Short mmCIF file of N, CA and C in Angstrom, two decimals:
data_model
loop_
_atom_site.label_atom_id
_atom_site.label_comp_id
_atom_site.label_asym_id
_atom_site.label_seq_id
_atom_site.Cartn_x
_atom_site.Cartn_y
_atom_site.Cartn_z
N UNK A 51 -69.03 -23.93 167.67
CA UNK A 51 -68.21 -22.81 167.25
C UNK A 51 -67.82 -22.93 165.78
N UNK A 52 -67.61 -24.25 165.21
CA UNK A 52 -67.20 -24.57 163.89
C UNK A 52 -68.41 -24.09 163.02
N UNK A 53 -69.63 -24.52 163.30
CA UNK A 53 -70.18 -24.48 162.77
C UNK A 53 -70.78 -22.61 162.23
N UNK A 54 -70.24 -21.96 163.52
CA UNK A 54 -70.73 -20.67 163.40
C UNK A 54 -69.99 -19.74 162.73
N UNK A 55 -68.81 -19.81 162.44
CA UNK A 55 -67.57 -19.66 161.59
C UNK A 55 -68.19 -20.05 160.50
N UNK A 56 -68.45 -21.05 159.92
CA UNK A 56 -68.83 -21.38 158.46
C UNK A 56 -70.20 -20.67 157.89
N UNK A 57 -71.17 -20.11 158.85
CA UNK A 57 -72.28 -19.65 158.83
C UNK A 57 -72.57 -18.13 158.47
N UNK A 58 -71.18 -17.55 159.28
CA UNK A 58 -70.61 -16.34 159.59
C UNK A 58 -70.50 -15.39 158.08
N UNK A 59 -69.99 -16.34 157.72
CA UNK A 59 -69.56 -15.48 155.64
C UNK A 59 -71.29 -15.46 155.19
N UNK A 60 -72.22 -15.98 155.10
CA UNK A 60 -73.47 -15.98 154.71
C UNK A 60 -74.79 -15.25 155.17
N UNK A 61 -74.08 -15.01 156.56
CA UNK A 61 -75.42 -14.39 156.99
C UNK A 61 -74.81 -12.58 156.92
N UNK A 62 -73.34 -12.77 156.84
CA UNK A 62 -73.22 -11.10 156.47
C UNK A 62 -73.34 -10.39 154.75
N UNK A 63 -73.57 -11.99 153.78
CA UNK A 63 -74.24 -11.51 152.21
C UNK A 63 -75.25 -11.63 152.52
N UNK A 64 -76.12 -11.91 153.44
CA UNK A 64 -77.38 -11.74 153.04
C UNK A 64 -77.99 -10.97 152.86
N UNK A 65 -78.02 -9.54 154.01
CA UNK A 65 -78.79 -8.74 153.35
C UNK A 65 -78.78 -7.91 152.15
N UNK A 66 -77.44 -8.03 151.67
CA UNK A 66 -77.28 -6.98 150.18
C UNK A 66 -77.75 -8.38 149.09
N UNK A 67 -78.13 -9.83 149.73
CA UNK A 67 -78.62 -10.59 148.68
C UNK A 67 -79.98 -10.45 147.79
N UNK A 68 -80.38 -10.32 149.32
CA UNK A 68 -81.89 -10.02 149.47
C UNK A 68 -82.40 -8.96 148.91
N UNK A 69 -81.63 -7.54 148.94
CA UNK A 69 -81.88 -6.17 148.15
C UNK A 69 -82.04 -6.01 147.03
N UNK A 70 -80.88 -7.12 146.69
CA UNK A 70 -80.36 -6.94 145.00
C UNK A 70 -81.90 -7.92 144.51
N UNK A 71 -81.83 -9.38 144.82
CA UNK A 71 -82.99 -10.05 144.87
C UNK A 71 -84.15 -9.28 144.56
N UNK A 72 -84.81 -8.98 145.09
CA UNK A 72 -85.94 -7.71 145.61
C UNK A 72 -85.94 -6.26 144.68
N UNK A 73 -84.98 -5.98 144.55
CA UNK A 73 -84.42 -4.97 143.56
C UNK A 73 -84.47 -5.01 142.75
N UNK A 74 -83.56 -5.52 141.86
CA UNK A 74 -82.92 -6.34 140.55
C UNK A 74 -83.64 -7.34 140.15
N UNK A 75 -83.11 -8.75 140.38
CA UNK A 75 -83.22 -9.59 140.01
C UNK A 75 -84.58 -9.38 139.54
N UNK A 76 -85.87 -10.16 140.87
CA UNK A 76 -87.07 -9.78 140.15
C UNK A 76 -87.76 -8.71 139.49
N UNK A 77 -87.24 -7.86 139.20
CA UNK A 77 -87.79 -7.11 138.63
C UNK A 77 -87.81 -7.33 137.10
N UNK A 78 -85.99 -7.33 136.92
CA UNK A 78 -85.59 -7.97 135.57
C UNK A 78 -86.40 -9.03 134.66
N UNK A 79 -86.68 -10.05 135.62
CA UNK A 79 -87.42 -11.54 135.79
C UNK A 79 -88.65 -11.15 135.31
N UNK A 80 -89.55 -10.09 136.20
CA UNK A 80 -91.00 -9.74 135.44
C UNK A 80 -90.64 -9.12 133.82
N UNK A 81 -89.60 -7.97 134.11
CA UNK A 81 -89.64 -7.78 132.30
C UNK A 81 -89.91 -8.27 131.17
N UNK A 82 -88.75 -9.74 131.41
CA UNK A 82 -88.73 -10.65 130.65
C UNK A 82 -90.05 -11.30 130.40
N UNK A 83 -90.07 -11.71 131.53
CA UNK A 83 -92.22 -12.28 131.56
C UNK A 83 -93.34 -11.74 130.81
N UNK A 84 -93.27 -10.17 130.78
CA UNK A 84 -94.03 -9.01 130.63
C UNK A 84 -93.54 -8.77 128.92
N UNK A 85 -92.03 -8.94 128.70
CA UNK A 85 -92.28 -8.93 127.33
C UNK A 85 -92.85 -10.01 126.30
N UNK A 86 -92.90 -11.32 126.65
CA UNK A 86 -93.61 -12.44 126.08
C UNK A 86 -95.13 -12.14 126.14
N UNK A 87 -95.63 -11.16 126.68
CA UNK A 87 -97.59 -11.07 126.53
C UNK A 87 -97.61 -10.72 125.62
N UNK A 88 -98.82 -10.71 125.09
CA UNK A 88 -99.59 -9.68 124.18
C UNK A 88 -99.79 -7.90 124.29
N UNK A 89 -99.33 -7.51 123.20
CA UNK A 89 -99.79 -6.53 123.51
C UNK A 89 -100.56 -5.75 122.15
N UNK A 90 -101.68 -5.20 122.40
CA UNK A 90 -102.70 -4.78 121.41
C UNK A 90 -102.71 -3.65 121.28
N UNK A 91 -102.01 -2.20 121.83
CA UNK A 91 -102.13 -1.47 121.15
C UNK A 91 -102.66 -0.40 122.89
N UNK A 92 -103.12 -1.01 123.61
CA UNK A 92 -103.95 -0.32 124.77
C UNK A 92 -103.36 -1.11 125.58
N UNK A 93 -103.39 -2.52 125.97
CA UNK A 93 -103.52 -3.39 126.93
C UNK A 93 -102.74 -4.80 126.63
N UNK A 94 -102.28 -5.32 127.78
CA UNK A 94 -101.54 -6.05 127.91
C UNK A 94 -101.95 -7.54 128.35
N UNK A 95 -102.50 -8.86 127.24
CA UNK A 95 -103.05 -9.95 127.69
C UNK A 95 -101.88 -11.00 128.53
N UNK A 96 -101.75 -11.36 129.92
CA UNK A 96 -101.27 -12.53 129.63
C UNK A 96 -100.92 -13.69 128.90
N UNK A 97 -99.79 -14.41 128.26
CA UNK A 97 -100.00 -15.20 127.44
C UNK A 97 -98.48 -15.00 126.33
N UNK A 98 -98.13 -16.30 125.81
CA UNK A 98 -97.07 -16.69 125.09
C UNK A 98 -97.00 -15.79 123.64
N UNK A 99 -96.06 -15.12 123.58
CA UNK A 99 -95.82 -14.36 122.05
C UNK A 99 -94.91 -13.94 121.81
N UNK A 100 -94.35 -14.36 120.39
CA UNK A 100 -92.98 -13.77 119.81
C UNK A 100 -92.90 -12.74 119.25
N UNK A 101 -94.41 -12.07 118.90
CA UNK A 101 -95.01 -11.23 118.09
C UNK A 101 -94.13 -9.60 118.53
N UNK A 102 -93.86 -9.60 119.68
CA UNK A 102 -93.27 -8.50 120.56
C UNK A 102 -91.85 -8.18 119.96
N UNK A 103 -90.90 -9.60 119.56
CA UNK A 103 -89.70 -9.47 119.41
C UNK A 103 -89.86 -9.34 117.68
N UNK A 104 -90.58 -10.05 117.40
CA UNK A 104 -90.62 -9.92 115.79
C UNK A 104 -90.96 -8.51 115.28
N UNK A 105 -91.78 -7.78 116.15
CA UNK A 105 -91.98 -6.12 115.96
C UNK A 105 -90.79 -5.45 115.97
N UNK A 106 -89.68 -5.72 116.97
CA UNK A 106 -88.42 -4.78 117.32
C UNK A 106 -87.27 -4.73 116.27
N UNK A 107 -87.38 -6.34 115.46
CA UNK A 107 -86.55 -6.80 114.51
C UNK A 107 -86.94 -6.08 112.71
N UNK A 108 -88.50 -6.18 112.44
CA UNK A 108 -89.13 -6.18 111.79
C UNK A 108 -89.38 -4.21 111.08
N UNK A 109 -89.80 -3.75 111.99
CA UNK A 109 -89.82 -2.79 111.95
C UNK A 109 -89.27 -1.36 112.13
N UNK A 110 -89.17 -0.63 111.19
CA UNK A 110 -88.16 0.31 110.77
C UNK A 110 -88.23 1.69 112.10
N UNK A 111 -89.15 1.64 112.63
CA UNK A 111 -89.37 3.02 113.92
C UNK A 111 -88.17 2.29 114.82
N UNK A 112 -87.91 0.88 114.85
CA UNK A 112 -87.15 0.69 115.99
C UNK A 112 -85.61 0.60 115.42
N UNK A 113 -85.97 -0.24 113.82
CA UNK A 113 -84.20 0.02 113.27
C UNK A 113 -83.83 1.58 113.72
N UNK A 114 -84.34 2.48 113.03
CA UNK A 114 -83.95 3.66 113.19
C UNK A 114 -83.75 4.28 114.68
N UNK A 115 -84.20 3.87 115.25
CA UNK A 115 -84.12 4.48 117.03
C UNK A 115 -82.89 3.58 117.43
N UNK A 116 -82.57 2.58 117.46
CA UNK A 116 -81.19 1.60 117.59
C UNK A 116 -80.39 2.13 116.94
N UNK A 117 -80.67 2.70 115.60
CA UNK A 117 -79.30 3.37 114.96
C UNK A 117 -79.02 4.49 115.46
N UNK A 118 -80.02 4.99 115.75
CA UNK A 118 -79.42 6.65 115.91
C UNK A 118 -78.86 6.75 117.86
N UNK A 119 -79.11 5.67 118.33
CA UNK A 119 -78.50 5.71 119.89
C UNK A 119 -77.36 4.94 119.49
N UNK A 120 -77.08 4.05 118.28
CA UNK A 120 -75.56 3.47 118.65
C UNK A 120 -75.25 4.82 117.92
N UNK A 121 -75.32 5.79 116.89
CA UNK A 121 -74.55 6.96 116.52
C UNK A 121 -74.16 7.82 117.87
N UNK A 122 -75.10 8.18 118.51
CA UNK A 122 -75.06 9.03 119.69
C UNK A 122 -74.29 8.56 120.82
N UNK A 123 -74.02 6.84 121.00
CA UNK A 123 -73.20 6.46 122.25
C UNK A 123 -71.66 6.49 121.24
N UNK A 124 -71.36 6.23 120.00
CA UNK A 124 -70.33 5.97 119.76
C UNK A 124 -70.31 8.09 119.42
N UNK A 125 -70.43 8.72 118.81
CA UNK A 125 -70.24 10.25 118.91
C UNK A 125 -69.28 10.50 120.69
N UNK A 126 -70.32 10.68 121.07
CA UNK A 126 -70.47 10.41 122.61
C UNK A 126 -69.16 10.08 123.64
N UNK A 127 -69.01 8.68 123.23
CA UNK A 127 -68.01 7.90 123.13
C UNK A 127 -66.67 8.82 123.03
N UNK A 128 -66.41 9.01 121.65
CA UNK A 128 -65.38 9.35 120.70
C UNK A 128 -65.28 10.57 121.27
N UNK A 129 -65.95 11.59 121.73
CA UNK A 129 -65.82 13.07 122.31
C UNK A 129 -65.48 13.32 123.73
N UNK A 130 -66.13 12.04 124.35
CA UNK A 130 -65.24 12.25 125.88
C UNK A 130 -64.08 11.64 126.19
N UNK A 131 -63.73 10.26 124.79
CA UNK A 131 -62.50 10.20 125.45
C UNK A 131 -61.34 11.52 124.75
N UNK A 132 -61.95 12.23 123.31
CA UNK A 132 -60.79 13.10 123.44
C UNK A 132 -60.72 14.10 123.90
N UNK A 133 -61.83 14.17 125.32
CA UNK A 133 -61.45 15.37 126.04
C UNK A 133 -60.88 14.82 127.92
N UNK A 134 -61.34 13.37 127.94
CA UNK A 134 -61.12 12.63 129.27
C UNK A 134 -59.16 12.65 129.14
N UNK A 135 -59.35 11.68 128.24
CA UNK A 135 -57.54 11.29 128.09
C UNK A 135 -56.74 12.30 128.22
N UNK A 136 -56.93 13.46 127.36
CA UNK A 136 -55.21 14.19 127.88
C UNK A 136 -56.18 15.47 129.62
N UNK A 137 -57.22 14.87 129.75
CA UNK A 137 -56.86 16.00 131.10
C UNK A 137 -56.41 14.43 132.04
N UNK A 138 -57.09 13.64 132.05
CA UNK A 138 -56.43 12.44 132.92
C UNK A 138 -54.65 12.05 132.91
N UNK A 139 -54.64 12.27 131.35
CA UNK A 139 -52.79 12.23 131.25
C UNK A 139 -52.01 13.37 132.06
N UNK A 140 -52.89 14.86 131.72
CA UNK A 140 -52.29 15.90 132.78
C UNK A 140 -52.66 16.12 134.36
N UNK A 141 -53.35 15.50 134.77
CA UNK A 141 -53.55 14.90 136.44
C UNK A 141 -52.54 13.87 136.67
N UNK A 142 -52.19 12.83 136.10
CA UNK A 142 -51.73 12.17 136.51
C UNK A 142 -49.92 12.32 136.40
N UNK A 143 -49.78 12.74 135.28
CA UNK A 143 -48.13 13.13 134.90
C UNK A 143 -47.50 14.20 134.97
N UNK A 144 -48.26 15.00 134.58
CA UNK A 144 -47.94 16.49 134.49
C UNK A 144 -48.19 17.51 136.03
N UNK A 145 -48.88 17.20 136.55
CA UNK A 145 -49.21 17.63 138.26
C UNK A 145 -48.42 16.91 139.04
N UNK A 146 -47.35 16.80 139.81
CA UNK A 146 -46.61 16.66 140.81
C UNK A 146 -46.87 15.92 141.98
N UNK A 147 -47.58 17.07 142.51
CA UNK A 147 -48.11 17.03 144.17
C UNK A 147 -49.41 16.38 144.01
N UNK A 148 -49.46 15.23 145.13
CA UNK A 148 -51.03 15.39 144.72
C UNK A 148 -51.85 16.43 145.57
N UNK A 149 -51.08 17.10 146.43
CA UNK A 149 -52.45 17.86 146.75
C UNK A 149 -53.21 18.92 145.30
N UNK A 150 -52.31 18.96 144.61
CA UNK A 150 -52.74 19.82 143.21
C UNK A 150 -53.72 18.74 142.53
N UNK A 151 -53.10 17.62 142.70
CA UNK A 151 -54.21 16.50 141.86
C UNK A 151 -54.78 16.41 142.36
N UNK A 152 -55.25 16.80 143.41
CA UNK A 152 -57.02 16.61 144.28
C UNK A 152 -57.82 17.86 143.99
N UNK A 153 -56.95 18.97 144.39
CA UNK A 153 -57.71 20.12 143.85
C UNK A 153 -58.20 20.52 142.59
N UNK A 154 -57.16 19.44 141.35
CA UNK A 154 -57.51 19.88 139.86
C UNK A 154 -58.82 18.64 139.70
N UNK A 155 -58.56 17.83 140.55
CA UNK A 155 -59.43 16.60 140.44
C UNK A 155 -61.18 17.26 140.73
N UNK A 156 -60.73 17.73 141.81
CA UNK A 156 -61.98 18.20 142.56
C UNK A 156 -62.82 19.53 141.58
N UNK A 157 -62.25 20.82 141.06
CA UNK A 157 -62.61 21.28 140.40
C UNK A 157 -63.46 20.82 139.38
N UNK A 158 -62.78 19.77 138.75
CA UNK A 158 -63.69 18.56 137.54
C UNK A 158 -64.84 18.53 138.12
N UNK A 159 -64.81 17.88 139.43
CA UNK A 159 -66.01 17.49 140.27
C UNK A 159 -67.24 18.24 140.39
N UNK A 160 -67.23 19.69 140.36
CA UNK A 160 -67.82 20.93 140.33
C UNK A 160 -68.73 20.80 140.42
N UNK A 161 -68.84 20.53 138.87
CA UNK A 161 -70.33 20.51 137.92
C UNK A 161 -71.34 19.06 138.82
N UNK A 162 -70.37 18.42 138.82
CA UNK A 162 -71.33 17.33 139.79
C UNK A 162 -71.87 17.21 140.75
N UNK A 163 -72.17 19.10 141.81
CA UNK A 163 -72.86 19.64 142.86
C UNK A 163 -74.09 19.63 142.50
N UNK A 164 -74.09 20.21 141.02
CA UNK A 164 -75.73 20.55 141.09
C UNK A 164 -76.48 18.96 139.76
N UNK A 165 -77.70 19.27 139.81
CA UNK A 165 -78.78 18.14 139.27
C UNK A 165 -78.40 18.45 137.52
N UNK A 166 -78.27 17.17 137.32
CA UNK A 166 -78.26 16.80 135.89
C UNK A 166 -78.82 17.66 134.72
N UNK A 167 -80.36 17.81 135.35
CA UNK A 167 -80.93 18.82 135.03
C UNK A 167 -81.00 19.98 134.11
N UNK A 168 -80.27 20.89 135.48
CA UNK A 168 -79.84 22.31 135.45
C UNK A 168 -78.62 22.23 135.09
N UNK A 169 -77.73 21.31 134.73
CA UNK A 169 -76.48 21.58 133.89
C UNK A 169 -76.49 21.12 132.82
N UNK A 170 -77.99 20.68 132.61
CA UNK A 170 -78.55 20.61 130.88
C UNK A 170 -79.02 22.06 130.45
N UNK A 171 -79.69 22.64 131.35
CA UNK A 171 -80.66 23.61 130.80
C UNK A 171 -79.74 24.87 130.79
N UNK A 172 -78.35 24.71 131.58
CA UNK A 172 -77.43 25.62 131.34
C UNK A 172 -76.29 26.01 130.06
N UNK A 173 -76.80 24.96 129.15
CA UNK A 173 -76.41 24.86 128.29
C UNK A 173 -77.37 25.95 127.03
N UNK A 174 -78.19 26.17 127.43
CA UNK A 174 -79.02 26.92 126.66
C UNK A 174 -78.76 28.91 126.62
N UNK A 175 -78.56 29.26 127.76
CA UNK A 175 -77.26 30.26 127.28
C UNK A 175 -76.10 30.50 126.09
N UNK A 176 -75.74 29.59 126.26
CA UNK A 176 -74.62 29.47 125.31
C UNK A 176 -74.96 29.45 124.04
N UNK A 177 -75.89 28.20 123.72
CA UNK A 177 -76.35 27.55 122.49
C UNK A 177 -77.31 28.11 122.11
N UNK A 178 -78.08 28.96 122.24
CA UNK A 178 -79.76 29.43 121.74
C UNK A 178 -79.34 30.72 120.80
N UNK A 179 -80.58 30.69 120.25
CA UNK A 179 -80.28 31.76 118.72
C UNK A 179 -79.80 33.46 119.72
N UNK A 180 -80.30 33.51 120.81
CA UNK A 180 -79.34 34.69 121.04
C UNK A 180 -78.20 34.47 122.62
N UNK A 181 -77.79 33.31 121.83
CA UNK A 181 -76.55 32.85 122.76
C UNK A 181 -75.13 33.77 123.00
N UNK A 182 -74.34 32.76 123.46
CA UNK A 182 -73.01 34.20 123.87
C UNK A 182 -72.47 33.49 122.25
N UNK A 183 -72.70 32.14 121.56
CA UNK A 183 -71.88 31.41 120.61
C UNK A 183 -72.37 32.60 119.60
N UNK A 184 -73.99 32.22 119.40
CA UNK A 184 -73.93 32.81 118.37
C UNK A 184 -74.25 34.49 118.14
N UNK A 185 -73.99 35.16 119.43
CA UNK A 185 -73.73 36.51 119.56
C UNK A 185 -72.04 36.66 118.78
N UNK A 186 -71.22 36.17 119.60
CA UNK A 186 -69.95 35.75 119.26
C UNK A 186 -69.95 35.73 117.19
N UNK A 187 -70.50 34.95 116.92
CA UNK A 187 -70.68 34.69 115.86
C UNK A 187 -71.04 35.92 114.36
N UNK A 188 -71.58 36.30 115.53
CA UNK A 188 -72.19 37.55 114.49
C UNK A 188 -71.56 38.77 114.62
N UNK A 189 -71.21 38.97 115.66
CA UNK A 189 -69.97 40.25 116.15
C UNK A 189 -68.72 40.11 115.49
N UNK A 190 -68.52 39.10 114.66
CA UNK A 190 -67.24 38.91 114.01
C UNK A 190 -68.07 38.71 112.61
N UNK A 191 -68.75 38.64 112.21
CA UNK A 191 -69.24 38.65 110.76
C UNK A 191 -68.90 37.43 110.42
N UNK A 192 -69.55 36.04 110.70
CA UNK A 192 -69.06 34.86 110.72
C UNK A 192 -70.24 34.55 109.69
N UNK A 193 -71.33 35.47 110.85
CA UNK A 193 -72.86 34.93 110.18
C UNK A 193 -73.55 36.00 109.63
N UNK A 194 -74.78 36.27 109.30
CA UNK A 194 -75.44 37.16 109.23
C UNK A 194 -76.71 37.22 110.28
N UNK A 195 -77.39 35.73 110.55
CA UNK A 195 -78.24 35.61 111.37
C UNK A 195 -77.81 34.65 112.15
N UNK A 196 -78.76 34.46 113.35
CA UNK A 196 -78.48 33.11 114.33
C UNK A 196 -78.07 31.74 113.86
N UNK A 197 -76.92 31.27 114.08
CA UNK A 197 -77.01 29.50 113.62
C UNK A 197 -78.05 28.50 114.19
N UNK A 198 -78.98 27.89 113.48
CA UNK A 198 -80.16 27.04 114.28
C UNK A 198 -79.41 25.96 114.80
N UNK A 199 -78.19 25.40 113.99
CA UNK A 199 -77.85 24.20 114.67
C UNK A 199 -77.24 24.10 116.11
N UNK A 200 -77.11 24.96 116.83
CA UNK A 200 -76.72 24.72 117.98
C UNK A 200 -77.61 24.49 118.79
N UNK A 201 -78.88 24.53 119.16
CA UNK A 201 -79.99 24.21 120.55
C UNK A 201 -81.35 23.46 119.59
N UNK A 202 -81.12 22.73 120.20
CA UNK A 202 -82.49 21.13 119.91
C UNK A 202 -81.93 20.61 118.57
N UNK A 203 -80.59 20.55 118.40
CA UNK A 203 -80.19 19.49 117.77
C UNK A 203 -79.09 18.28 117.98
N UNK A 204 -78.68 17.25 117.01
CA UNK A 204 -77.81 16.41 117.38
C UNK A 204 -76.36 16.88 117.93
N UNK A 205 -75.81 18.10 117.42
CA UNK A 205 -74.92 18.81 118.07
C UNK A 205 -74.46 18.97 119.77
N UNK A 206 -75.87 19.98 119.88
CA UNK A 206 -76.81 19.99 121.29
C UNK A 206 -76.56 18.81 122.10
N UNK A 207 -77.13 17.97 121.60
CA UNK A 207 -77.06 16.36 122.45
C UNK A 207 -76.34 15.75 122.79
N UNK A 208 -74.79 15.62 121.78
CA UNK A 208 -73.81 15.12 121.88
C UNK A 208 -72.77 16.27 123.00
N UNK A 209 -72.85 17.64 122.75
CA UNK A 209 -72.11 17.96 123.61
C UNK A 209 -72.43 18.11 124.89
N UNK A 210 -74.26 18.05 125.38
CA UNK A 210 -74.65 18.04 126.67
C UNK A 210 -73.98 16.73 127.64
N UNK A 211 -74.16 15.39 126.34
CA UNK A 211 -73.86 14.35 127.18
C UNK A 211 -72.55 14.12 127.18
N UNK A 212 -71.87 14.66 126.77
CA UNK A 212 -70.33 14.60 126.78
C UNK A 212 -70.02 15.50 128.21
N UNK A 213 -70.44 16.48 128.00
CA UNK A 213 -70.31 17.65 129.61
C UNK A 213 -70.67 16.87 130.19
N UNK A 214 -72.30 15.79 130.51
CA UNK A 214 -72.41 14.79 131.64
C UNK A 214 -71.41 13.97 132.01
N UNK A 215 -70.68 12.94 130.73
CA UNK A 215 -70.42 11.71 131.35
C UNK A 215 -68.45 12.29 131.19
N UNK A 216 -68.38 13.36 130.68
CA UNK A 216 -66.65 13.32 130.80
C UNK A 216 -65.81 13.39 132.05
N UNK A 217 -66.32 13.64 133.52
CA UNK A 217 -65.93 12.97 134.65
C UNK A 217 -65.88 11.32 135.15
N UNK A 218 -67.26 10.73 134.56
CA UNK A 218 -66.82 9.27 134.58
C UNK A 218 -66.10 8.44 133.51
N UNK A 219 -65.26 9.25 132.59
CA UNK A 219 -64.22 8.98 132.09
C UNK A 219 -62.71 9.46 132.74
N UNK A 220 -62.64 10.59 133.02
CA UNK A 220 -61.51 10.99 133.45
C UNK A 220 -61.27 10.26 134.72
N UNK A 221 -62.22 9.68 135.26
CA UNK A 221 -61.52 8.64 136.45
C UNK A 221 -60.81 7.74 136.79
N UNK A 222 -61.41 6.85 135.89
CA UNK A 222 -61.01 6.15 135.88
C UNK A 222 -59.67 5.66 134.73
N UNK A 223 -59.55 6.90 133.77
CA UNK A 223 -58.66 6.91 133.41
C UNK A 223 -57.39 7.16 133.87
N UNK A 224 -57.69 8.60 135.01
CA UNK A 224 -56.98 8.99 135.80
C UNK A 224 -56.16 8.01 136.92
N UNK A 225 -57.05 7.37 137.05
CA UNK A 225 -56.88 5.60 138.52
C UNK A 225 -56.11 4.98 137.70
N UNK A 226 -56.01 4.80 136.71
CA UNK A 226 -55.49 3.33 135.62
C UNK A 226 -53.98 3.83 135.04
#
């Protein structure tokens, strides 16, 4: 009986060990493996090389792609928390009841019915040269023609992924 008690805690991690194992781990494990080969341009030799990491360090296609994703996570960053923080401050302080904080909670939630997707490509209404923005825009004599910078640019990008990830900010801000 002692012994089955002590056995008991191990055989109920095992199977999420084994998943993650199987999952994760090795997979990770080949990466690593897979980035030390050769690689020529087509094909991939088995075999020891630093040549892979000295490319990533070395060369300017990858400085520039590293820079412009730490611009885009810190943008990114900086735009959902100043739209996460004061709705999380007004869920949490300013709403009362929580049944109101579930329902204002849940509303947030909305957008998170439908696919990633289509609440990218819904963004193109808004933003495209004959959008409601830049209809808006021109009905007030702001502009004369369409603004290009709003659809397929850095603008574009930063506020799509801000609409994505500003629920998994407000959560846990909201919890804390």
């Amino acid at each position: 009986m002692k012994n089955w008690r002590t056995l008991q805690p191990y055989l109920l991690v095992a199977p999420q060990t084994i998943v993650l194992l199987l999952f994760l781990v090795i997979p990770i494990l080949t990466i690593v493996a897979v980035s030390f080969w050769e690689f020529n341009g087509y094909s991939m030799t088995p075999g020891f090389t630093l040549s892979n990491y000295q490319a990533i360090f070395a060369s300017k296609v990858y400085l520039t792609t590293y820079l412009n994703t730490f611009k885009f996570v810190g943008l990114v960053w900086f735009f959902t928390i100043l739209i996460a923080y004061p709705v999380a401050y007004f869920l949490a302080f300013h709403v009362k009841t929580l049944r109101w904080q579930v329902i204002l909670f849940l509303v947030c939630t909305i957008p998170f019915l439908t696919s990633n997707i289509i609440r990218m490509i819904s963004w193109i209404p808004f933003l495209g040269r004959e959008g409601v923005i830049n209809k808006s825009l021109m009905a007030l004599h702001f502009t004369d023609k369409p603004v290009e910078m709003f659809l397929f640019s850095d603008f574009a990008v930063v506020l799509a992924m801000v609409h994505l990830y500003a629920l998994f900010m407000i959560g846990p801000i909201f919890n804390s």
